[in-house]
Amino acid sequence: MKTIITYGTFDLFHIGHVNLLSRAKALGDRLIVAVSTDEFNLQKGKTTLVPFEHRAAVVASCRYVDQVIAEVSWEQKEKDIRQFGVDVFVIGDDWQGKFDDLKAFCEVLYLPRTRNISSSSIKQAMQVLAQLDKELR
Amino acid sequence: MKTIITYGTFDLFHIGHVNLLSRAKALGDRLIVAVSTDEFNLQKGKTTLVPFEHRAAVVASCRYVDQVIAEVSWEQKEKDIRQFGVDVFVIGDDWQGKFDDLKAFCEVLYLPRTRNISSSSIKQAMQVLAQLDKELR
């Protein structure tokens, strides 16, 4: 059985997430998704609109996902790869080259992101709409 | 085979959507989800942050969903129920009583919504964060 793993925050679940999870699952038999906890995001100075428990449950409801685990630190990837017998580590190509050190433990693939779609772009669109809404009042 | 159908916009896919789709699927064997088109939303004076094609694809990626169709009018529900041999029409209980006329064609169930979670509440939270962000600059 070929096991794939990917990591992410998955705030505001969108088509870009679905496309990445679909492509990741197609690479093997089992897809494990590590969803970053709120505590880990805070360490990175990152806040999400959706709390961890909800982000994890939404990712788990995706038909391409076989298992969800919590991402709590930068260092856990090597441990996860060993523990789950991971064959392929995949992540969006906005991280191109950033995880090449994991090639010592498994295959590392950077998958193309869906153009013009990200949680950040959705939040920015929301801010523009909110501003317009205020100006029109 | 017991067929369930539900209707919605599914903008900013969240845990409330997942919970409703999971409960709906548990009522039968096949879950059909009608996702409102952008044109139909405009007729209702409603705009979404996510375009129809993306909303439909995200709903289709949910493991509880067997088929996605487009919702283009208020009148199509009776036709859909006949065409797909629907046994149960389900919708969030914020619509309580609104679709009782469909009881002439199938069972009608209003399912409890997940408390404090909606696309609107996420957008409102986003607006508050955007405002705070501006005030902090």
mmCIF file of C-alpha atoms in Angstrom:
data_model
loop_
_atom_site.group_PDB
_atom_site.id
_atom_site.type_symbol
_atom_site.label_atom_id
_atom_site.label_comp_id
_atom_site.label_asym_id
_atom_site.label_seq_id
_atom_site.Cartn_x
_atom_site.Cartn_y
_atom_site.Cartn_z
ATOM 1 C CA MET A 1 0.000 0.000 0.000
ATOM 2 C CA LYS A 2 1.343 3.410 -0.994
ATOM 3 C CA THR A 3 0.860 6.087 1.672
ATOM 4 C CA ILE A 4 0.792 9.810 0.895
ATOM 5 C CA ILE A 5 0.973 12.624 3.450
ATOM 6 C CA THR A 6 0.399 16.365 3.209
ATOM 7 C CA TYR A 7 0.295 19.248 5.690
ATOM 8 C CA GLY A 8 -1.762 22.406 5.831
ATOM 9 C CA THR A 9 -4.022 24.816 7.679
ATOM 10 C CA PHE A 10 -7.149 24.416 5.520
ATOM 11 C CA ASP A 11 -8.822 27.603 6.748
ATOM 12 C CA LEU A 12 -11.953 28.379 4.656
ATOM 13 C CA PHE A 13 -12.000 25.049 2.761
ATOM 14 C CA HIS A 14 -11.976 25.787 -0.997
ATOM 15 C CA ILE A 15 -11.496 24.318 -4.487
ATOM 16 C CA GLY A 16 -7.718 24.731 -4.240
ATOM 17 C CA HIS A 17 -7.693 22.422 -1.199
ATOM 18 C CA VAL A 18 -9.946 19.919 -2.984
ATOM 19 C CA ASN A 19 -7.721 19.890 -6.077
ATOM 20 C CA LEU A 20 -4.570 19.341 -4.015
ATOM 21 C CA LEU A 21 -6.152 16.556 -1.928
ATOM 22 C CA SER A 22 -7.516 14.877 -5.079
ATOM 23 C CA ARG A 23 -4.104 14.963 -6.805
ATOM 24 C CA ALA A 24 -2.388 13.752 -3.623
ATOM 25 C CA LYS A 25 -4.784 10.801 -3.181
ATOM 26 C CA ALA A 26 -4.324 9.848 -6.868
ATOM 27 C CA LEU A 27 -0.608 9.274 -6.154
ATOM 28 C CA GLY A 28 -1.300 6.303 -3.875
ATOM 29 C CA ASP A 29 -3.758 4.292 -1.785
ATOM 30 C CA ARG A 30 -3.935 6.124 1.541
ATOM 31 C CA LEU A 31 -3.878 9.893 2.088
ATOM 32 C CA ILE A 32 -3.009 11.241 5.534
ATOM 33 C CA VAL A 33 -3.576 14.975 6.086
ATOM 34 C CA ALA A 34 -1.887 16.814 8.957
ATOM 35 C CA VAL A 35 -3.944 19.866 9.889
ATOM 36 C CA SER A 36 -2.124 22.579 11.838
ATOM 37 C CA THR A 37 -3.462 23.211 15.343
ATOM 38 C CA ASP A 38 -4.423 26.713 16.492
ATOM 39 C CA GLU A 39 -1.501 26.629 18.941
ATOM 40 C CA PHE A 40 0.997 25.793 16.181
ATOM 41 C CA ASN A 41 -0.460 28.540 13.988
ATOM 42 C CA LEU A 42 -0.041 31.033 16.839
ATOM 43 C CA GLN A 43 3.638 30.031 17.077
ATOM 44 C CA LYS A 44 3.863 30.991 13.397
ATOM 45 C CA GLY A 45 2.028 34.271 14.082
ATOM 46 C CA LYS A 46 -0.892 32.929 12.038
ATOM 47 C CA THR A 47 -4.554 33.132 13.011
ATOM 48 C CA THR A 48 -7.407 31.296 11.307
ATOM 49 C CA LEU A 49 -11.065 32.145 10.918
ATOM 50 C CA VAL A 50 -12.025 28.526 11.588
ATOM 51 C CA PRO A 51 -10.861 26.697 14.767
ATOM 52 C CA PHE A 52 -8.764 23.514 14.514
ATOM 53 C CA GLU A 53 -11.552 21.068 15.416
ATOM 54 C CA HIS A 54 -13.718 22.435 12.597
ATOM 55 C CA ARG A 55 -10.877 22.626 10.055
ATOM 56 C CA ALA A 56 -9.921 19.012 10.865
ATOM 57 C CA ALA A 57 -13.541 17.784 10.604
ATOM 58 C CA VAL A 58 -14.083 19.476 7.235
ATOM 59 C CA VAL A 59 -10.853 17.975 5.829
ATOM 60 C CA ALA A 60 -11.874 14.547 7.219
ATOM 61 C CA SER A 61 -15.193 14.827 5.364
ATOM 62 C CA CYS A 62 -13.362 15.078 2.007
ATOM 63 C CA ARG A 63 -13.699 11.829 0.028
ATOM 64 C CA TYR A 64 -9.981 11.828 -0.862
ATOM 65 C CA VAL A 65 -8.822 11.880 2.763
ATOM 66 C CA ASP A 66 -8.282 8.637 4.685
ATOM 67 C CA GLN A 67 -6.899 10.012 7.951
ATOM 68 C CA VAL A 68 -6.439 13.392 9.632
ATOM 69 C CA ILE A 69 -3.736 14.044 12.222
ATOM 70 C CA ALA A 70 -2.766 17.218 14.091
ATOM 71 C CA GLU A 71 0.293 19.208 12.996
ATOM 72 C CA VAL A 72 1.768 20.643 16.190
ATOM 73 C CA SER A 73 5.394 21.419 15.242
ATOM 74 C CA TRP A 74 7.803 21.919 12.326
ATOM 75 C CA GLU A 75 9.837 18.923 13.491
ATOM 76 C CA GLN A 76 7.149 16.240 13.440
ATOM 77 C CA LYS A 77 7.273 15.500 9.697
ATOM 78 C CA GLU A 78 10.229 13.082 9.903
ATOM 79 C CA LYS A 79 8.534 11.261 12.804
ATOM 80 C CA ASP A 80 5.201 11.101 10.942
ATOM 81 C CA ILE A 81 6.892 9.718 7.797
ATOM 82 C CA ARG A 82 8.482 6.911 9.850
ATOM 83 C CA GLN A 83 5.414 6.224 12.049
ATOM 84 C CA PHE A 84 2.911 6.011 9.186
ATOM 85 C CA GLY A 85 5.253 4.391 6.664
ATOM 86 C CA VAL A 86 4.807 7.324 4.294
ATOM 87 C CA ASP A 87 5.972 6.809 0.701
ATOM 88 C CA VAL A 88 5.303 10.295 -0.672
ATOM 89 C CA PHE A 89 5.244 13.729 1.015
ATOM 90 C CA VAL A 90 3.275 16.251 -1.052
ATOM 91 C CA ILE A 91 2.672 19.970 -0.590
ATOM 92 C CA GLY A 92 1.734 22.975 -2.737
ATOM 93 C CA ASP A 93 4.484 24.330 -4.982
ATOM 94 C CA ASP A 94 4.401 27.632 -3.122
ATOM 95 C CA TRP A 95 6.737 25.632 -0.813
ATOM 96 C CA GLN A 96 8.964 24.545 -3.757
ATOM 97 C CA GLY A 97 12.322 23.288 -2.445
ATOM 98 C CA LYS A 98 11.482 24.033 1.198
ATOM 99 C CA PHE A 99 11.103 20.375 2.240
ATOM 100 C CA ASP A 100 13.839 18.758 0.127
ATOM 101 C CA ASP A 101 15.526 17.567 3.345
ATOM 102 C CA LEU A 102 12.668 15.040 3.683
ATOM 103 C CA LYS A 103 13.931 13.298 0.506
ATOM 104 C CA ALA A 104 16.184 11.348 2.892
ATOM 105 C CA PHE A 105 13.052 9.593 4.179
ATOM 106 C CA CYS A 106 10.527 9.471 1.292
ATOM 107 C CA GLU A 107 9.635 10.897 -2.102
ATOM 108 C CA VAL A 108 8.913 14.656 -1.946
ATOM 109 C CA LEU A 109 6.540 16.203 -4.476
ATOM 110 C CA TYR A 110 5.501 19.849 -4.866
ATOM 111 C CA LEU A 111 2.077 19.975 -6.525
ATOM 112 C CA PRO A 112 0.867 22.955 -8.577
ATOM 113 C CA ARG A 113 -1.564 25.166 -6.707
ATOM 114 C CA THR A 114 -4.900 26.166 -8.200
ATOM 115 C CA ARG A 115 -4.331 29.604 -9.741
ATOM 116 C CA ASN A 116 -5.815 32.659 -8.029
ATOM 117 C CA ILE A 117 -7.360 30.610 -5.214
ATOM 118 C CA SER A 118 -6.231 30.670 -1.589
ATOM 119 C CA SER A 119 -7.738 31.251 1.846
ATOM 120 C CA SER A 120 -5.862 34.559 1.839
ATOM 121 C CA SER A 121 -7.375 35.616 -1.489
ATOM 122 C CA ILE A 122 -10.853 34.777 -0.178
ATOM 123 C CA LYS A 123 -10.178 36.852 2.960
ATOM 124 C CA GLN A 124 -8.902 39.743 0.829
ATOM 125 C CA ALA A 125 -12.016 39.564 -1.348
ATOM 126 C CA MET A 126 -14.073 39.590 1.854
ATOM 127 C CA GLN A 127 -12.280 42.717 3.085
ATOM 128 C CA VAL A 128 -12.900 44.506 -0.218
ATOM 129 C CA LEU A 129 -16.595 43.577 -0.080
ATOM 130 C CA ALA A 130 -16.799 44.709 3.563
ATOM 131 C CA GLN A 131 -15.206 48.047 2.659
ATOM 132 C CA LEU A 132 -17.545 48.559 -0.317
ATOM 133 C CA ASP A 133 -20.474 47.643 1.913
ATOM 134 C CA LYS A 134 -19.416 50.319 4.427
ATOM 135 C CA GLU A 135 -18.909 52.958 1.741
ATOM 136 C CA LEU A 136 -22.340 52.263 0.275
ATOM 137 C CA ARG A 137 -24.052 52.818 3.639
ATOM 138 C CA MET B 1 -32.784 2.459 -2.503
ATOM 139 C CA LYS B 2 -33.718 5.485 -0.392
ATOM 140 C CA THR B 3 -32.868 8.814 -2.038
ATOM 141 C CA ILE B 4 -32.373 12.035 -0.081
ATOM 142 C CA ILE B 5 -32.160 15.532 -1.549
ATOM 143 C CA THR B 6 -31.142 18.885 -0.085
ATOM 144 C CA TYR B 7 -30.656 22.396 -1.476
ATOM 145 C CA GLY B 8 -28.220 25.137 -0.603
ATOM 146 C CA THR B 9 -25.655 27.739 -1.605
ATOM 147 C CA PHE B 10 -22.650 26.275 0.247
ATOM 148 C CA ASP B 11 -20.576 29.455 0.117
ATOM 149 C CA LEU B 12 -17.423 29.122 2.279
ATOM 150 C CA PHE B 13 -17.814 25.371 2.962
ATOM 151 C CA HIS B 14 -17.810 24.817 6.749
ATOM 152 C CA ILE B 15 -18.546 22.349 9.572
ATOM 153 C CA GLY B 16 -22.254 23.276 9.537
ATOM 154 C CA HIS B 17 -22.488 22.126 5.902
ATOM 155 C CA VAL B 18 -20.586 18.919 6.719
ATOM 156 C CA ASN B 19 -22.864 18.134 9.673
ATOM 157 C CA LEU B 20 -26.009 18.688 7.601
ATOM 158 C CA LEU B 21 -24.737 16.580 4.681
ATOM 159 C CA SER B 22 -23.652 13.802 7.072
ATOM 160 C CA ARG B 23 -27.062 13.732 8.792
ATOM 161 C CA ALA B 24 -28.838 13.854 5.423
ATOM 162 C CA LYS B 25 -26.812 10.953 3.988
ATOM 163 C CA ALA B 26 -27.456 8.890 7.153
ATOM 164 C CA LEU B 27 -31.208 9.039 6.364
ATOM 165 C CA GLY B 28 -30.829 6.929 3.218
ATOM 166 C CA ASP B 29 -28.586 5.441 0.544
ATOM 167 C CA ARG B 30 -28.110 8.229 -2.000
ATOM 168 C CA LEU B 31 -27.709 11.944 -1.261
ATOM 169 C CA ILE B 32 -28.342 14.448 -4.050
ATOM 170 C CA VAL B 33 -27.313 18.055 -3.344
ATOM 171 C CA ALA B 34 -28.715 20.925 -5.412
ATOM 172 C CA VAL B 35 -26.267 23.856 -5.318
ATOM 173 C CA SER B 36 -27.719 27.252 -6.230
ATOM 174 C CA THR B 37 -26.248 28.840 -9.350
ATOM 175 C CA ASP B 38 -24.835 32.383 -9.292
ATOM 176 C CA GLU B 39 -27.698 33.469 -11.578
ATOM 177 C CA PHE B 40 -30.343 32.074 -9.196
ATOM 178 C CA ASN B 41 -28.612 33.745 -6.245
ATOM 179 C CA LEU B 42 -28.687 37.074 -8.101
ATOM 180 C CA GLN B 43 -32.445 36.645 -8.594
ATOM 181 C CA LYS B 44 -32.624 36.354 -4.783
ATOM 182 C CA GLY B 45 -30.402 39.425 -4.389
ATOM 183 C CA LYS B 46 -27.715 37.155 -2.944
ATOM 184 C CA THR B 47 -24.021 37.217 -3.868
ATOM 185 C CA THR B 48 -21.440 34.604 -2.931
ATOM 186 C CA LEU B 49 -17.713 34.839 -2.371
ATOM 187 C CA VAL B 50 -17.187 31.550 -4.221
ATOM 188 C CA PRO B 51 -18.499 31.036 -7.797
ATOM 189 C CA PHE B 52 -20.973 28.222 -8.577
ATOM 190 C CA GLU B 53 -18.472 25.894 -10.287
ATOM 191 C CA HIS B 54 -16.199 25.978 -7.220
ATOM 192 C CA ARG B 55 -19.060 25.650 -4.700
ATOM 193 C CA ALA B 56 -20.425 22.661 -6.643
ATOM 194 C CA ALA B 57 -16.993 20.984 -6.881
ATOM 195 C CA VAL B 58 -16.324 21.398 -3.151
ATOM 196 C CA VAL B 59 -19.737 19.906 -2.256
ATOM 197 C CA ALA B 60 -19.107 17.042 -4.728
ATOM 198 C CA SER B 61 -15.814 16.277 -2.945
ATOM 199 C CA CYS B 62 -17.674 15.631 0.333
ATOM 200 C CA ARG B 63 -17.776 11.903 1.121
ATOM 201 C CA TYR B 64 -21.476 12.050 2.046
ATOM 202 C CA VAL B 65 -22.547 13.425 -1.338
ATOM 203 C CA ASP B 66 -23.438 11.098 -4.233
ATOM 204 C CA GLN B 67 -24.571 13.627 -6.826
ATOM 205 C CA VAL B 68 -24.583 17.405 -7.270
ATOM 206 C CA ILE B 69 -27.138 19.198 -9.449
ATOM 207 C CA ALA B 70 -27.675 22.896 -10.143
ATOM 208 C CA GLU B 71 -30.491 24.776 -8.382
ATOM 209 C CA VAL B 72 -31.741 27.338 -10.895
ATOM 210 C CA SER B 73 -35.255 28.181 -9.689
ATOM 211 C CA TRP B 74 -37.650 28.002 -6.711
ATOM 212 C CA GLU B 75 -39.991 25.817 -8.781
ATOM 213 C CA GLN B 76 -37.663 22.955 -9.671
ATOM 214 C CA LYS B 77 -37.948 21.044 -6.368
ATOM 215 C CA GLU B 78 -41.154 19.216 -7.305
ATOM 216 C CA LYS B 79 -39.634 18.266 -10.693
ATOM 217 C CA ASP B 80 -36.388 17.093 -9.035
ATOM 218 C CA ILE B 81 -38.304 14.968 -6.513
ATOM 219 C CA ARG B 82 -40.181 13.209 -9.327
ATOM 220 C CA GLN B 83 -37.183 12.929 -11.700
ATOM 221 C CA PHE B 84 -34.774 11.482 -9.116
ATOM 222 C CA GLY B 85 -37.350 9.413 -7.220
ATOM 223 C CA VAL B 86 -36.592 11.327 -4.020
ATOM 224 C CA ASP B 87 -37.895 9.780 -0.775
ATOM 225 C CA VAL B 88 -36.823 12.520 1.656
ATOM 226 C CA PHE B 89 -36.328 16.279 1.193
ATOM 227 C CA VAL B 90 -34.108 17.717 3.945
ATOM 228 C CA ILE B 91 -33.069 21.284 4.733
ATOM 229 C CA GLY B 92 -31.811 23.276 7.720
ATOM 230 C CA ASP B 93 -34.429 24.130 10.344
ATOM 231 C CA ASP B 94 -33.900 27.832 9.683
ATOM 232 C CA TRP B 95 -36.431 26.998 6.895
ATOM 233 C CA GLN B 96 -38.844 25.290 9.366
ATOM 234 C CA GLY B 97 -42.289 24.945 7.752
ATOM 235 C CA LYS B 98 -41.278 26.736 4.547
ATOM 236 C CA PHE B 99 -41.332 23.609 2.367
ATOM 237 C CA ASP B 100 -44.281 21.726 3.872
ATOM 238 C CA ASP B 101 -46.025 21.870 0.467
ATOM 239 C CA LEU B 102 -43.494 19.284 -0.740
ATOM 240 C CA LYS B 103 -45.020 16.754 1.707
ATOM 241 C CA ALA B 104 -47.446 15.990 -1.150
ATOM 242 C CA PHE B 105 -44.512 14.388 -3.008
ATOM 243 C CA CYS B 106 -42.086 13.014 -0.373
ATOM 244 C CA GLU B 107 -41.092 13.125 3.295
ATOM 245 C CA VAL B 108 -39.930 16.602 4.369
ATOM 246 C CA LEU B 109 -37.431 16.939 7.228
ATOM 247 C CA TYR B 110 -35.963 20.084 8.783
ATOM 248 C CA LEU B 111 -32.581 19.261 10.313
ATOM 249 C CA PRO B 112 -31.072 21.224 13.215
ATOM 250 C CA ARG B 113 -28.345 23.629 12.124
ATOM 251 C CA THR B 114 -24.958 23.642 13.807
ATOM 252 C CA ARG B 115 -25.145 26.434 16.399
ATOM 253 C CA ASN B 116 -23.279 29.678 15.768
ATOM 254 C CA ILE B 117 -21.911 28.500 12.415
ATOM 255 C CA SER B 118 -22.973 29.888 9.049
ATOM 256 C CA SER B 119 -21.337 31.383 5.972
ATOM 257 C CA SER B 120 -22.796 34.703 7.120
ATOM 258 C CA SER B 121 -21.234 34.408 10.581
ATOM 259 C CA ILE B 122 -17.860 33.636 8.987
ATOM 260 C CA LYS B 123 -18.197 36.704 6.745
ATOM 261 C CA GLN B 124 -19.178 38.849 9.746
ATOM 262 C CA ALA B 125 -16.129 37.583 11.669
ATOM 263 C CA MET B 126 -14.023 38.422 8.614
ATOM 264 C CA GLN B 127 -15.398 41.973 8.544
ATOM 265 C CA VAL B 128 -14.632 42.463 12.244
ATOM 266 C CA LEU B 129 -11.080 41.194 11.740
ATOM 267 C CA ALA B 130 -10.652 43.453 8.686
ATOM 268 C CA GLN B 131 -11.845 46.450 10.711
ATOM 269 C CA LEU B 132 -9.529 45.635 13.644
ATOM 270 C CA ASP B 133 -6.700 45.178 11.160
ATOM 271 C CA LYS B 134 -7.363 48.661 9.727
ATOM 272 C CA GLU B 135 -7.617 50.259 13.184
ATOM 273 C CA LEU B 136 -4.330 48.692 14.244
ATOM 274 C CA ARG B 137 -2.489 50.160 11.253
#
